[in-house]
Amino acid sequence: MKRVLEPELMTERAQARAYAEADFSEPHSRYVALLLEKFPDLPPRGRALDLGCGPGDVTRRFARACPGYEIVAVDGSPAMLREARRLTQPWPDLRARIRYRLGRLPGARLPRGPYDVILATSFLHHLADPMVLWNAVRQYGGTGTVVMVADLRRPRTVQEARRLTERYAAGAPEVLRRDFYRSLLAAFTPAEVSAQLRAAGLGGFTVEVISDRHLFVSGRLNE
């Protein structure tokens, strides 16, 4: 099945609120757990950059798991950042350590790197040009930067995408069902992501299939 692009930004207020209120605890907590499992030597203190943070669920999970980190979290949607700030508001420690920034890659104006950790979850499939993400990893990373990219993976057929939508989004609001199906069609296959990494000079990174709908990319920059 060929890739079908979807909009890069989620700008509708109702759409952002639906994502903010959805329960993504199972995959999102697993992403952070995998990151810490793969990099047990992660420095206890540092700076992290979250690209395409959306309503900030993974941002906050990482912040809780790594209390020594200050985090810059960027997204191109004002609606998503409003939700991210709203959900962070009750937690003074997180408010002090997370800075949400409005910006759209590749032209976003962000604090300079290198960052110790770069995260991107459910962001890659939104990009018409995936090299935008991998170039940003190069731009904001440095020697030793830990990188984690978690995303959907594209099914082989439209029928499979529909089955996954019914299995995982049957009881969700219509906007989430619609977006999940579109996101599956817009996602990349593991082979495509591996080719992107080679083109970006990141061939040493690992691409893993971690569920029937997710892939996980991890690695450490060496230059």
mmCIF file of C-alpha atoms in Angstrom:
data_model
loop_
_atom_site.group_PDB
_atom_site.id
_atom_site.type_symbol
_atom_site.label_atom_id
_atom_site.label_comp_id
_atom_site.label_asym_id
_atom_site.label_seq_id
_atom_site.Cartn_x
_atom_site.Cartn_y
_atom_site.Cartn_z
ATOM 1 C CA MET A 1 0.000 0.000 0.000
ATOM 2 C CA LYS A 2 1.380 3.396 -0.980
ATOM 3 C CA ARG A 3 1.684 6.140 1.587
ATOM 4 C CA VAL A 4 -1.210 8.634 1.743
ATOM 5 C CA LEU A 5 -0.233 12.004 3.198
ATOM 6 C CA GLU A 6 -2.263 13.668 5.940
ATOM 7 C CA PRO A 7 -2.113 17.278 7.205
ATOM 8 C CA GLU A 8 1.147 18.085 8.978
ATOM 9 C CA LEU A 9 -0.534 20.168 11.682
ATOM 10 C CA MET A 10 -3.515 19.521 13.956
ATOM 11 C CA THR A 11 -4.842 23.038 14.427
ATOM 12 C CA GLU A 12 -8.497 22.517 15.393
ATOM 13 C CA ARG A 13 -9.273 23.266 19.042
ATOM 14 C CA ALA A 14 -11.680 20.322 19.345
ATOM 15 C CA GLN A 15 -9.123 18.035 17.723
ATOM 16 C CA ALA A 16 -6.407 19.105 20.156
ATOM 17 C CA ARG A 17 -8.734 18.663 23.142
ATOM 18 C CA ALA A 18 -9.676 15.158 21.980
ATOM 19 C CA TYR A 19 -6.007 14.164 21.836
ATOM 20 C CA ALA A 20 -5.306 15.759 25.195
ATOM 21 C CA GLU A 21 -8.120 13.785 26.838
ATOM 22 C CA ALA A 22 -7.413 10.462 25.129
ATOM 23 C CA ASP A 23 -5.735 7.660 27.053
ATOM 24 C CA PHE A 24 -2.422 6.854 25.388
ATOM 25 C CA SER A 25 -0.853 5.656 28.626
ATOM 26 C CA GLU A 26 0.016 2.163 27.367
ATOM 27 C CA PRO A 27 2.169 3.112 24.337
ATOM 28 C CA HIS A 28 3.481 6.365 25.791
ATOM 29 C CA SER A 29 4.662 4.856 29.068
ATOM 30 C CA ARG A 30 6.276 2.041 27.099
ATOM 31 C CA TYR A 31 8.224 4.502 24.940
ATOM 32 C CA VAL A 32 9.831 6.095 27.991
ATOM 33 C CA ALA A 33 10.479 2.707 29.602
ATOM 34 C CA LEU A 34 12.189 1.462 26.424
ATOM 35 C CA LEU A 35 14.309 4.586 26.246
ATOM 36 C CA LEU A 36 15.563 4.110 29.809
ATOM 37 C CA GLU A 37 16.071 0.372 29.230
ATOM 38 C CA LYS A 38 18.164 0.929 26.115
ATOM 39 C CA PHE A 39 20.218 3.750 27.618
ATOM 40 C CA PRO A 40 20.776 2.857 31.279
ATOM 41 C CA ASP A 41 23.790 5.182 31.280
ATOM 42 C CA LEU A 42 21.667 8.233 30.456
ATOM 43 C CA PRO A 43 23.168 11.155 32.398
ATOM 44 C CA PRO A 44 21.072 12.002 35.458
ATOM 45 C CA ARG A 45 20.935 15.675 34.467
ATOM 46 C CA GLY A 46 20.725 17.339 31.086
ATOM 47 C CA ARG A 47 18.670 19.025 28.373
ATOM 48 C CA ALA A 48 16.075 17.311 26.216
ATOM 49 C CA LEU A 49 14.297 18.402 23.043
ATOM 50 C CA ASP A 50 10.859 17.012 22.185
ATOM 51 C CA LEU A 51 10.004 17.547 18.511
ATOM 52 C CA GLY A 52 6.305 17.576 17.616
ATOM 53 C CA CYS A 53 5.219 17.290 21.241
ATOM 54 C CA GLY A 54 1.462 17.649 20.653
ATOM 55 C CA PRO A 55 -0.388 17.937 23.981
ATOM 56 C CA GLY A 56 2.782 16.906 25.778
ATOM 57 C CA ASP A 57 1.919 13.526 27.269
ATOM 58 C CA VAL A 58 5.264 11.916 26.414
ATOM 59 C CA THR A 59 7.035 15.144 27.369
ATOM 60 C CA ARG A 60 5.596 14.988 30.885
ATOM 61 C CA ARG A 61 6.215 11.247 31.224
ATOM 62 C CA PHE A 62 9.858 11.748 30.314
ATOM 63 C CA ALA A 63 10.107 14.700 32.705
ATOM 64 C CA ARG A 64 8.759 12.609 35.591
ATOM 65 C CA ALA A 65 11.061 9.695 34.783
ATOM 66 C CA CYS A 66 14.112 11.989 34.428
ATOM 67 C CA PRO A 67 13.704 14.729 37.055
ATOM 68 C CA GLY A 68 17.158 16.134 36.370
ATOM 69 C CA TYR A 69 16.242 17.254 32.846
ATOM 70 C CA GLU A 70 15.103 20.579 31.461
ATOM 71 C CA ILE A 71 13.001 20.098 28.347
ATOM 72 C CA VAL A 72 12.183 22.216 25.320
ATOM 73 C CA ALA A 73 9.011 20.885 23.675
ATOM 74 C CA VAL A 74 8.082 22.261 20.265
ATOM 75 C CA ASP A 75 4.964 21.934 18.144
ATOM 76 C CA GLY A 76 3.568 23.810 15.159
ATOM 77 C CA SER A 77 -0.016 23.854 16.433
ATOM 78 C CA PRO A 78 -1.083 26.610 18.853
ATOM 79 C CA ALA A 79 -4.097 24.490 19.815
ATOM 80 C CA MET A 80 -1.896 21.564 20.826
ATOM 81 C CA LEU A 81 0.411 23.793 22.858
ATOM 82 C CA ARG A 82 -2.562 25.309 24.704
ATOM 83 C CA GLU A 83 -3.538 21.813 25.786
ATOM 84 C CA ALA A 84 0.049 20.962 26.710
ATOM 85 C CA ARG A 85 0.335 24.019 28.935
ATOM 86 C CA ARG A 86 -3.083 23.387 30.493
ATOM 87 C CA LEU A 87 -2.176 19.817 31.404
ATOM 88 C CA THR A 88 1.205 20.863 32.794
ATOM 89 C CA GLN A 89 -0.229 23.693 34.908
ATOM 90 C CA PRO A 90 -1.106 21.606 38.021
ATOM 91 C CA TRP A 91 2.493 20.382 38.385
ATOM 92 C CA PRO A 92 4.890 23.138 39.588
ATOM 93 C CA ASP A 93 7.986 20.997 39.081
ATOM 94 C CA LEU A 94 7.051 20.218 35.484
ATOM 95 C CA ARG A 95 6.151 23.860 34.805
ATOM 96 C CA ALA A 96 9.624 24.840 35.971
ATOM 97 C CA ARG A 97 11.405 22.337 33.731
ATOM 98 C CA ILE A 98 9.329 22.205 30.519
ATOM 99 C CA ARG A 99 9.309 25.086 28.061
ATOM 100 C CA TYR A 100 6.717 24.737 25.308
ATOM 101 C CA ARG A 101 7.655 26.531 22.097
ATOM 102 C CA LEU A 102 5.599 27.233 18.997
ATOM 103 C CA GLY A 103 7.514 26.379 15.855
ATOM 104 C CA ARG A 104 7.378 24.352 12.686
ATOM 105 C CA LEU A 105 10.387 22.504 11.395
ATOM 106 C CA PRO A 106 12.632 23.172 9.608
ATOM 107 C CA GLY A 107 12.240 26.879 10.355
ATOM 108 C CA ALA A 108 11.496 26.735 14.086
ATOM 109 C CA ARG A 109 13.517 29.121 16.265
ATOM 110 C CA LEU A 110 14.681 26.991 19.180
ATOM 111 C CA PRO A 111 17.346 27.282 21.889
ATOM 112 C CA ARG A 112 20.615 26.063 20.478
ATOM 113 C CA GLY A 113 21.898 22.561 21.028
ATOM 114 C CA PRO A 114 23.435 20.212 21.470
ATOM 115 C CA TYR A 115 20.790 18.498 23.557
ATOM 116 C CA ASP A 116 21.509 15.382 25.578
ATOM 117 C CA VAL A 117 18.262 13.695 24.507
ATOM 118 C CA ILE A 118 16.042 14.241 21.458
ATOM 119 C CA LEU A 119 12.529 12.785 21.414
ATOM 120 C CA ALA A 120 9.890 12.601 18.690
ATOM 121 C CA THR A 121 6.713 10.584 19.109
ATOM 122 C CA SER A 122 3.853 10.339 16.609
ATOM 123 C CA PHE A 123 5.502 13.101 14.604
ATOM 124 C CA LEU A 124 7.300 11.404 11.734
ATOM 125 C CA HIS A 125 4.142 10.260 9.948
ATOM 126 C CA HIS A 126 2.871 13.849 9.757
ATOM 127 C CA LEU A 127 5.825 14.991 7.666
ATOM 128 C CA ALA A 128 5.600 15.105 3.900
ATOM 129 C CA ASP A 129 9.415 15.021 3.876
ATOM 130 C CA PRO A 130 10.737 12.725 6.624
ATOM 131 C CA MET A 131 14.236 14.160 6.290
ATOM 132 C CA VAL A 132 12.940 17.249 8.096
ATOM 133 C CA LEU A 133 13.026 15.205 11.309
ATOM 134 C CA TRP A 134 16.365 13.495 10.738
ATOM 135 C CA ASN A 135 18.010 16.773 9.724
ATOM 136 C CA ALA A 136 16.697 18.335 12.947
ATOM 137 C CA VAL A 137 18.219 15.478 14.913
ATOM 138 C CA ARG A 138 21.549 16.318 13.291
ATOM 139 C CA GLN A 139 21.074 20.055 13.812
ATOM 140 C CA TYR A 140 20.198 19.946 17.501
ATOM 141 C CA GLY A 141 22.184 16.898 18.567
ATOM 142 C CA GLY A 142 25.864 16.420 19.253
ATOM 143 C CA THR A 143 28.320 13.685 20.108
ATOM 144 C CA GLY A 144 26.598 11.283 22.474
ATOM 145 C CA THR A 145 23.066 12.648 22.068
ATOM 146 C CA VAL A 146 20.489 9.935 22.733
ATOM 147 C CA VAL A 147 17.667 9.847 20.170
ATOM 148 C CA MET A 148 14.263 8.193 20.470
ATOM 149 C CA VAL A 149 11.652 8.300 17.709
ATOM 150 C CA ALA A 150 8.439 6.324 18.205
ATOM 151 C CA ASP A 151 5.685 6.291 15.631
ATOM 152 C CA LEU A 152 2.991 4.357 13.863
ATOM 153 C CA ARG A 153 3.954 1.944 11.094
ATOM 154 C CA ARG A 154 2.008 1.629 7.877
ATOM 155 C CA PRO A 155 -0.007 -1.574 7.390
ATOM 156 C CA ARG A 156 0.320 -3.556 4.200
ATOM 157 C CA THR A 157 -3.291 -2.987 3.090
ATOM 158 C CA VAL A 158 -6.176 -0.584 3.559
ATOM 159 C CA GLN A 159 -8.167 -3.469 4.997
ATOM 160 C CA GLU A 160 -5.574 -3.989 7.707
ATOM 161 C CA ALA A 161 -5.628 -0.276 8.520
ATOM 162 C CA ARG A 162 -9.395 -0.484 8.939
ATOM 163 C CA ARG A 163 -9.080 -3.532 11.216
ATOM 164 C CA LEU A 164 -6.547 -1.750 13.400
ATOM 165 C CA THR A 165 -8.791 1.287 13.595
ATOM 166 C CA GLU A 166 -11.718 -0.844 14.715
ATOM 167 C CA ARG A 167 -9.578 -2.680 17.236
ATOM 168 C CA TYR A 168 -7.908 0.299 18.882
ATOM 169 C CA ALA A 169 -10.239 3.252 18.246
ATOM 170 C CA ALA A 170 -13.735 1.762 18.137
ATOM 171 C CA GLY A 171 -14.893 3.609 21.249
ATOM 172 C CA ALA A 172 -12.959 6.817 20.633
ATOM 173 C CA PRO A 173 -14.455 10.118 19.481
ATOM 174 C CA GLU A 174 -14.996 10.356 15.740
ATOM 175 C CA VAL A 175 -12.093 12.779 15.288
ATOM 176 C CA LEU A 176 -9.691 10.269 16.853
ATOM 177 C CA ARG A 177 -10.996 7.362 14.770
ATOM 178 C CA ARG A 178 -10.663 9.437 11.618
ATOM 179 C CA ASP A 179 -7.170 10.640 12.467
ATOM 180 C CA PHE A 180 -5.915 7.224 13.566
ATOM 181 C CA TYR A 181 -6.959 5.679 10.262
ATOM 182 C CA ARG A 182 -5.407 8.527 8.266
ATOM 183 C CA SER A 183 -2.240 8.344 10.339
ATOM 184 C CA LEU A 184 -1.854 4.633 9.643
ATOM 185 C CA LEU A 185 -2.028 5.362 5.918
ATOM 186 C CA ALA A 186 0.490 8.203 6.287
ATOM 187 C CA ALA A 187 2.978 6.249 8.389
ATOM 188 C CA PHE A 188 6.223 4.739 7.131
ATOM 189 C CA THR A 189 7.289 1.117 7.041
ATOM 190 C CA PRO A 190 10.365 -0.048 8.987
ATOM 191 C CA ALA A 191 12.233 -0.506 5.694
ATOM 192 C CA GLU A 192 11.443 3.065 4.657
ATOM 193 C CA VAL A 193 12.625 4.435 7.999
ATOM 194 C CA SER A 194 15.849 2.426 7.735
ATOM 195 C CA ALA A 195 16.460 3.953 4.308
ATOM 196 C CA GLN A 196 15.827 7.438 5.711
ATOM 197 C CA LEU A 197 18.358 6.837 8.461
ATOM 198 C CA ARG A 198 21.001 5.686 6.003
ATOM 199 C CA ALA A 199 20.392 8.774 3.872
ATOM 200 C CA ALA A 200 20.788 10.968 6.968
ATOM 201 C CA GLY A 201 24.012 9.270 8.019
ATOM 202 C CA LEU A 202 22.268 7.613 10.960
ATOM 203 C CA GLY A 203 22.592 4.050 9.752
ATOM 204 C CA GLY A 204 23.771 2.879 13.160
ATOM 205 C CA PHE A 205 20.373 3.576 14.679
ATOM 206 C CA THR A 206 18.045 0.660 15.412
ATOM 207 C CA VAL A 207 14.542 0.351 13.960
ATOM 208 C CA GLU A 208 12.288 -2.071 15.840
ATOM 209 C CA VAL A 209 8.688 -3.169 15.449
ATOM 210 C CA ILE A 210 7.269 -3.041 18.975
ATOM 211 C CA SER A 211 3.578 -3.740 18.308
ATOM 212 C CA ASP A 212 1.109 -4.434 15.520
ATOM 213 C CA ARG A 213 0.992 -0.688 14.843
ATOM 214 C CA HIS A 214 4.156 0.911 16.273
ATOM 215 C CA LEU A 215 7.832 1.159 15.459
ATOM 216 C CA PHE A 216 10.635 2.442 17.658
ATOM 217 C CA VAL A 217 13.866 4.075 16.529
ATOM 218 C CA SER A 218 16.761 4.560 18.920
ATOM 219 C CA GLY A 219 20.410 5.440 18.761
ATOM 220 C CA ARG A 220 23.202 7.688 19.908
ATOM 221 C CA LEU A 221 24.855 10.303 17.739
ATOM 222 C CA ASN A 222 28.553 9.676 17.269
ATOM 223 C CA GLU A 223 29.616 12.894 15.575
#
